[in-house]
Amino acid sequence: MLRNSARKTIRELGKAVGVPYGTLGGWFRGANLPLASQASQFEKVLVTCGVTDAEGLDRWVQALLRVRRLPGRRPADQMAPYRGLESFQPEHAEWFFGRDDLTRRLLDRVDAGLTMVVGPSGSGKSSVLRAGLIAALPEWVLVTPGAYPLQALSGLMGEPGLTVIVDQFEEIFTGTTEDAHEFVDALCGLAETMPVVVGMRADFYAHALRYPKLAEALQHNQIVVGPMGEAELRQAIEGPARRARLDVDGGLVELIIREISPHEAGALPLLSHTLLCTWENSHGRTMTVDHYRASGGLQGAVAHTAESVYSELTEAQRDLARRLFLRLTHIGTDIADTRRRVERSELADEFGPVLDRFVERRLLTVDATTVQISHEALLLAWPRLRSWIDADRVGLRVHRQLTQAAQSWQAGERDPGGLYRGGRLEAAREWAREPAHQAELNPLELEFLDTSEQQHRQRTRRLYRLLAAFAALTVLAGGLAAYSQLQRAEADRARDVAISQNVAMTASRLRDTDPALAAQLALAAYRISPTIEARSGIMELTSSIEVTRVVRPTRVLQAVTVSPSGRLLAAAGAAEADSTILLWDLTNPRRPVRIGAPMIGHSSAVYAVAFSPDGRVLATGGEDRSVRLWDLSDPAHPVPLGAPLTGPAETVYALDFSPDGRMLAIGSGEGALHLWDLRSTTMRGPFTGPDGAVNALAFRPDGQVLAAGNGTETAGSLQLWDVGDPARARPAGPALALPSRVNAVAYHSKLVAVGGNDGAVRLWDTTDPAEPQPVGKPLVATVSVWINVLGFSSDGRLLGVGSADNTARIWDVATAQVVTSLPHPEPVTAVAFRDRFVATNGADGVARLWHVPEPVIARTDHPIDNVVFRRGEHVLAAAGGDIRLWNVRDRRPTPVSPVLTAPAPYDRIGGTVAVSPDGRTLAGGTRLGNAVVLWDIGDPRHPVRRGSLTGPAALVESVTFSPDGRLLAAGSRDGSVHIWDARTTQPIGKVSPEAGNVFVVAFSPDGRTLAAATQGGTVAFWDIADPLRPASLGKLVTSPGDDVRSLAFNQRGTVLATGNASGTVRLWDMTEPREPRLLGEPLTGPGGRIFALAFDPTDTTLAVGTGAGQLWLWNVADPESPETDVIINSAGESYTELAFSFDGTVLASAGRDVRLWDVDPARVSSRICTETGDLITEAEWRQHVRGVPFRPPCGSGRA
């Protein structure tokens, strides 16, 4: 009615307010509601329809808020078919779909004993246990540890036929260590008489492995809850809908399956919540794509729901909401943040109304006595909650520790021994001094802190009296001063450690969005206190592509381009407040230098910048409808070149010079194309093409064709123009219609790339511009993400794609695969390849120079499982399906050999590789055929195959040369170690440890001892001084039943490191090989099987890699007392081999890819200061480094 009274069609309204017609139609039909992010557009619609007074607008907005809170129409007798963020319960079994196979496997495994069910957060463990397993059991009891875990197990012993299900087992690791030990012991005691099934988050794996009985269950009786397959996802989406007699639009199912990565095991809560919101938005009995979009989609539904509740609260209630959610969150240190179950008594009554609002929308879950966040997914999916947490991690951790200590003190009948003292009291006291923090404390916490203070004062008074009894007044004064100084030093150290850990965690979080800033923050953390987190943070940076940032002083949106030579960067302010053009000298791209005075001339935002082919002229255009030319013959003194060019009737969005530099193409908002002849200073045009603004332009390299990308809010097109005669420019053929607005166009040779709002990049061969031919399928990285910019590399092999999802992706055009992704904190607005770097720009007003190649050797068809260095060189052999040699000096890999493949009849290399000590022979084991292939690599550019060694009856797991190069040994799954003469390639014999598979073989540095790591926890040794007559030196049982998956001698041969499947590393004194002696305690902590061990050349560092993607470094200068130096967790990785370069400057890790690390903090620190570009600003420091005065880690200059 409102639209009819205004006499506006949907199309007319859409053009007037900038809302897609389909979306607008949905609003007027009532199919969906405007999102919170569309509030301004909604108000524009109202104004355009005649609602112009403030009171009327407010009535409409309030009505929208009321309706938004209501669910859509649905059958009156139906319960919601989807659970949202809440887990399925036993009573919901009939609504539980998609996990039938997993439930059957779990039922088959449930027997007397302990079964571990492990999966990532959000994989559906709780739902499988409750609605899958429990629903199929006759007798069961469900336990969650909670604050008092032992109470949950009391009275269960001796119940026949009962199965104990423990869900959210990881909660015991967020409490006290004592409680955890007692609970595990009690649980394992129950498992001796009845079935016990334990559900645990995968990121707590390392914690569980510290308990031998849990480690045994994880090794022998574990079920992994992984991501759903496509068929299972269909069941999870369609099954509940069928049962509720609802129809699900086929396009909706396909869209959801495309948007949920098949590898995202933790995405199920987001899926469930999105489906719930989609159902709530639906009308009648059909769920459609429109309903799904109205919910916010997979990535936005949770945040949309949370924000809608938050927006309806008063200011006072919003503060209560913040305090409530922070109290419901456990702040992780070496683990991710987790939800925290809170007793209702811990919350004041004033939280009640706020709590009810979030419970109503299923974001919080309550029972009779406790409150908790419905799922950990909310911690990541709601940006506002994430910002609350990140704003003061140190303080939150102090508060949570205080809460836990106060509750333990209360449970211990207020035992004075449980009160705070020393550094912990000082840290809590300092945190609580702030009024805002004081308000966060509940009565129990206040009482605990006050009592701790009283005890501290009493102890201080007793100390005074004691000192007075035994010392003169002056001695007393000195003693008190010393005591006070000691206390202060302890508190300062504790504070610095906490701040360093917090800043390191912030840097880790920013690494995926702003790596250049993250590098400086990581270094700041290290300078504040060299904690494990700080050391790990700066080392982790070294395996990522290096990036230099160029910060625009005003940090406003800017248009950026780089000169063809790569020597100049020009950045123009794309904002009303700043429309100046700035220049940087990129002669050394790692140290950009601002040059010249700002170029001033435009009266408003500049949206387009372009260099002439010779780099001597810069063209700029924007909102003031003019185009200006600047003479950069002397970049230090840029000057205007003639008067501004006029002609466009609306904003200038695109500029491009012809390849010969004679013509400048101009695209503008009215949809017209202008051509400026720079020699005759004649403006040609306007040439009118398809509907919509001309947003992008690109000349074909021969200068005969100009590609123009047009678009409106709902559609777009690519028009190819014949500009062989600029005075008579004409369309080369019909415009190519596209489903969305075109934002970017790029050319290489005759291949044109086009990107737009639909998230796809399309390629056409324009050899015949009248009939361009599509090339391959569109490149699509993420559904519904706008493509902003495109740029080809000089050879056309790579295409850079800058998107609105804050990422620049580098695609291999031939394979249609993403080679690398470059993260940004804001949408990417520029991508340009140059010989030494890739330049990008973000909407945050920062340009970035990414230095290639990155320190990664990417896998091709198969994961790279093994690496080894040529002795005395930075040449690395990497094996994974094939073998290739790389020069990795300075961690910049460049291939130095062709790809080496297994000869017929063998299919491929099996991922094992070794290089002889003289660097002339390369050996690689085949996957099938059980052979070892040899190559002569004396000239790595022209390797020659020498032949193949046969003999093993099963897969070759490991190959190695003796230190003198005379012998080659191979460990095989046939249970033997096979030995050949490496010079003649003749077999010498074999030895068998008689302990099953041989996983790894190694020679001692003196060549006299051969060691083999095997199944069952055994290492076998032989004296190999006479290879023809190997003599057994006995066996070492590291840990019964715990496979030895890796071993390594140190450089002197005095220490042997062994790594077991349980994640345990042991060091052995090998002074007497017949009687190895354990040095110190076993090294524990890593999660997953220990696949890789490597000593550095100085024998002071031991690198450890696990199958769970963890990389640990231990300082083993004193092997009796190793100290942890670095812990790096790489999600989705598996470190299968590690190798140090001869000089220790590079640590290479193999797994999926090869990553090249620098383990020297001093060297890394220097590189950060040299290469990260503009220093951290004071505003950035205040935001991320709290409690420390502004002190840039690189000083005011550079290291």
mmCIF file of C-alpha atoms in Angstrom, residues 671-812:
data_model
loop_
_atom_site.group_PDB
_atom_site.id
_atom_site.type_symbol
_atom_site.label_atom_id
_atom_site.label_comp_id
_atom_site.label_asym_id
_atom_site.label_seq_id
_atom_site.Cartn_x
_atom_site.Cartn_y
_atom_site.Cartn_z
ATOM 1 C CA GLY A 671 27.889 4.689 -18.503
ATOM 2 C CA ALA A 672 29.917 6.596 -21.091
ATOM 3 C CA LEU A 673 33.418 5.945 -22.382
ATOM 4 C CA HIS A 674 35.786 8.823 -23.293
ATOM 5 C CA LEU A 675 39.123 8.524 -25.108
ATOM 6 C CA TRP A 676 41.742 11.259 -24.646
ATOM 7 C CA ASP A 677 44.381 11.538 -27.337
ATOM 8 C CA LEU A 678 47.435 12.723 -25.403
ATOM 9 C CA ARG A 679 49.328 13.876 -28.513
ATOM 10 C CA SER A 680 46.597 15.987 -30.069
ATOM 11 C CA THR A 681 44.983 16.747 -26.674
ATOM 12 C CA THR A 682 41.650 15.808 -28.220
ATOM 13 C CA MET A 683 38.801 14.237 -26.240
ATOM 14 C CA ARG A 684 36.878 11.569 -28.173
ATOM 15 C CA GLY A 685 33.385 10.528 -27.132
ATOM 16 C CA PRO A 686 31.324 10.052 -25.214
ATOM 17 C CA PHE A 687 30.799 6.515 -26.511
ATOM 18 C CA THR A 688 27.711 5.020 -24.927
ATOM 19 C CA GLY A 689 27.535 1.309 -24.187
ATOM 20 C CA PRO A 690 25.391 -0.964 -22.017
ATOM 21 C CA ASP A 691 23.429 0.212 -18.966
ATOM 22 C CA GLY A 692 25.230 1.175 -15.806
ATOM 23 C CA ALA A 693 28.440 2.873 -14.813
ATOM 24 C CA VAL A 694 31.757 1.989 -16.453
ATOM 25 C CA ASN A 695 33.578 0.597 -13.416
ATOM 26 C CA ALA A 696 36.613 -1.000 -15.060
ATOM 27 C CA LEU A 697 38.734 -0.592 -18.197
ATOM 28 C CA ALA A 698 41.628 -2.537 -19.708
ATOM 29 C CA PHE A 699 43.375 -2.254 -23.084
ATOM 30 C CA ARG A 700 44.356 -5.417 -24.885
ATOM 31 C CA PRO A 701 48.191 -5.431 -25.079
ATOM 32 C CA ASP A 702 48.096 -4.785 -28.846
ATOM 33 C CA GLY A 703 46.083 -1.596 -28.235
ATOM 34 C CA GLN A 704 43.379 -2.549 -30.739
ATOM 35 C CA VAL A 705 40.692 -3.560 -28.240
ATOM 36 C CA LEU A 706 39.453 -1.923 -25.058
ATOM 37 C CA ALA A 707 37.442 -3.962 -22.528
ATOM 38 C CA ALA A 708 34.891 -2.029 -20.472
ATOM 39 C CA GLY A 709 33.030 -3.461 -17.513
ATOM 40 C CA ASN A 710 29.590 -1.959 -16.848
ATOM 41 C CA GLY A 711 26.946 -2.632 -14.283
ATOM 42 C CA THR A 712 23.898 -1.671 -12.303
ATOM 43 C CA GLU A 713 22.891 -2.985 -8.894
ATOM 44 C CA THR A 714 21.330 -6.076 -10.452
ATOM 45 C CA ALA A 715 23.163 -6.858 -13.686
ATOM 46 C CA GLY A 716 26.344 -6.220 -15.597
ATOM 47 C CA SER A 717 28.075 -6.620 -18.924
ATOM 48 C CA LEU A 718 31.432 -6.672 -20.660
ATOM 49 C CA GLN A 719 31.690 -4.550 -23.786
ATOM 50 C CA LEU A 720 34.689 -4.955 -26.080
ATOM 51 C CA TRP A 721 35.429 -1.787 -28.086
ATOM 52 C CA ASP A 722 37.326 -1.619 -31.356
ATOM 53 C CA VAL A 723 39.674 1.348 -30.764
ATOM 54 C CA GLY A 724 42.052 0.796 -33.670
ATOM 55 C CA ASP A 725 40.819 4.221 -34.835
ATOM 56 C CA PRO A 726 40.127 6.187 -31.621
ATOM 57 C CA ALA A 727 38.113 8.774 -33.508
ATOM 58 C CA ARG A 728 35.684 6.060 -34.598
ATOM 59 C CA ALA A 729 35.624 3.761 -31.611
ATOM 60 C CA ARG A 730 32.783 1.267 -31.918
ATOM 61 C CA PRO A 731 31.568 -1.889 -30.188
ATOM 62 C CA ALA A 732 33.487 -4.861 -31.542
ATOM 63 C CA GLY A 733 30.410 -7.011 -31.051
ATOM 64 C CA PRO A 734 27.391 -7.432 -28.783
ATOM 65 C CA ALA A 735 27.963 -6.851 -25.082
ATOM 66 C CA LEU A 736 28.428 -9.999 -22.991
ATOM 67 C CA ALA A 737 25.613 -10.075 -20.422
ATOM 68 C CA LEU A 738 26.649 -10.999 -16.889
ATOM 69 C CA PRO A 739 24.573 -11.816 -13.783
ATOM 70 C CA SER A 740 25.960 -8.972 -11.673
ATOM 71 C CA ARG A 741 27.738 -5.629 -11.845
ATOM 72 C CA VAL A 742 31.273 -5.794 -13.281
ATOM 73 C CA ASN A 743 33.867 -4.235 -10.992
ATOM 74 C CA ALA A 744 37.163 -5.401 -12.493
ATOM 75 C CA VAL A 745 38.726 -6.201 -15.863
ATOM 76 C CA ALA A 746 42.291 -7.330 -16.654
ATOM 77 C CA TYR A 747 44.089 -8.364 -19.842
ATOM 78 C CA HIS A 748 46.998 -10.644 -20.684
ATOM 79 C CA SER A 749 47.716 -11.161 -24.361
ATOM 80 C CA LYS A 750 44.241 -11.824 -25.779
ATOM 81 C CA LEU A 751 42.822 -13.324 -22.599
ATOM 82 C CA VAL A 752 40.515 -11.023 -20.656
ATOM 83 C CA ALA A 753 39.430 -11.648 -17.056
ATOM 84 C CA VAL A 754 36.222 -10.148 -15.653
ATOM 85 C CA GLY A 755 35.042 -10.064 -12.031
ATOM 86 C CA GLY A 756 31.889 -8.761 -10.406
ATOM 87 C CA ASN A 757 29.462 -8.885 -7.511
ATOM 88 C CA ASP A 758 28.549 -12.545 -7.954
ATOM 89 C CA GLY A 759 31.993 -13.651 -6.768
ATOM 90 C CA ALA A 760 33.038 -15.297 -10.035
ATOM 91 C CA VAL A 761 35.952 -14.470 -12.331
ATOM 92 C CA ARG A 762 35.242 -15.300 -15.965
ATOM 93 C CA LEU A 763 37.846 -15.641 -18.713
ATOM 94 C CA TRP A 764 37.384 -15.051 -22.436
ATOM 95 C CA ASP A 765 39.644 -15.456 -25.439
ATOM 96 C CA THR A 766 39.250 -12.228 -27.431
ATOM 97 C CA THR A 767 41.249 -13.206 -30.477
ATOM 98 C CA ASP A 768 38.056 -12.385 -32.347
ATOM 99 C CA PRO A 769 36.591 -9.537 -30.284
ATOM 100 C CA ALA A 770 33.323 -9.787 -32.174
ATOM 101 C CA GLU A 771 32.819 -13.311 -30.833
ATOM 102 C CA PRO A 772 34.870 -13.820 -27.662
ATOM 103 C CA GLN A 773 35.070 -17.437 -26.506
ATOM 104 C CA PRO A 774 34.759 -18.467 -22.831
ATOM 105 C CA VAL A 775 37.848 -20.171 -21.400
ATOM 106 C CA GLY A 776 37.243 -22.826 -18.756
ATOM 107 C CA LYS A 777 34.812 -22.554 -15.885
ATOM 108 C CA PRO A 778 34.506 -19.403 -13.783
ATOM 109 C CA LEU A 779 36.992 -19.116 -10.939
ATOM 110 C CA VAL A 780 34.968 -19.099 -7.725
ATOM 111 C CA ALA A 781 36.583 -18.999 -4.294
ATOM 112 C CA THR A 782 33.665 -18.004 -2.082
ATOM 113 C CA VAL A 783 30.000 -17.696 -2.873
ATOM 114 C CA SER A 784 28.514 -14.191 -2.996
ATOM 115 C CA VAL A 785 31.762 -12.303 -2.376
ATOM 116 C CA TRP A 786 32.280 -9.237 -4.533
ATOM 117 C CA ILE A 787 35.324 -9.215 -6.791
ATOM 118 C CA ASN A 788 36.816 -5.723 -6.569
ATOM 119 C CA VAL A 789 40.043 -5.888 -8.594
ATOM 120 C CA LEU A 790 42.009 -8.154 -10.944
ATOM 121 C CA GLY A 791 45.605 -8.227 -12.135
ATOM 122 C CA PHE A 792 47.687 -10.655 -14.241
ATOM 123 C CA SER A 793 51.331 -11.488 -13.617
ATOM 124 C CA SER A 794 53.697 -10.449 -16.408
ATOM 125 C CA ASP A 795 53.771 -13.978 -17.859
ATOM 126 C CA GLY A 796 50.011 -14.422 -17.555
ATOM 127 C CA ARG A 797 50.440 -17.582 -15.490
ATOM 128 C CA LEU A 798 48.926 -16.074 -12.361
ATOM 129 C CA LEU A 799 45.862 -13.924 -11.748
ATOM 130 C CA GLY A 800 45.453 -11.818 -8.620
ATOM 131 C CA VAL A 801 41.858 -11.432 -7.413
ATOM 132 C CA GLY A 802 41.001 -8.898 -4.714
ATOM 133 C CA SER A 803 37.690 -9.481 -2.979
ATOM 134 C CA ALA A 804 35.284 -7.987 -0.483
ATOM 135 C CA ASP A 805 36.016 -10.844 1.926
ATOM 136 C CA ASN A 806 39.320 -9.114 2.796
ATOM 137 C CA THR A 807 41.448 -11.499 0.742
ATOM 138 C CA ALA A 808 43.606 -11.285 -2.359
ATOM 139 C CA ARG A 809 43.826 -14.717 -3.941
ATOM 140 C CA ILE A 810 46.485 -15.681 -6.438
ATOM 141 C CA TRP A 811 45.101 -18.143 -8.968
ATOM 142 C CA ASP A 812 47.057 -20.406 -11.304
#
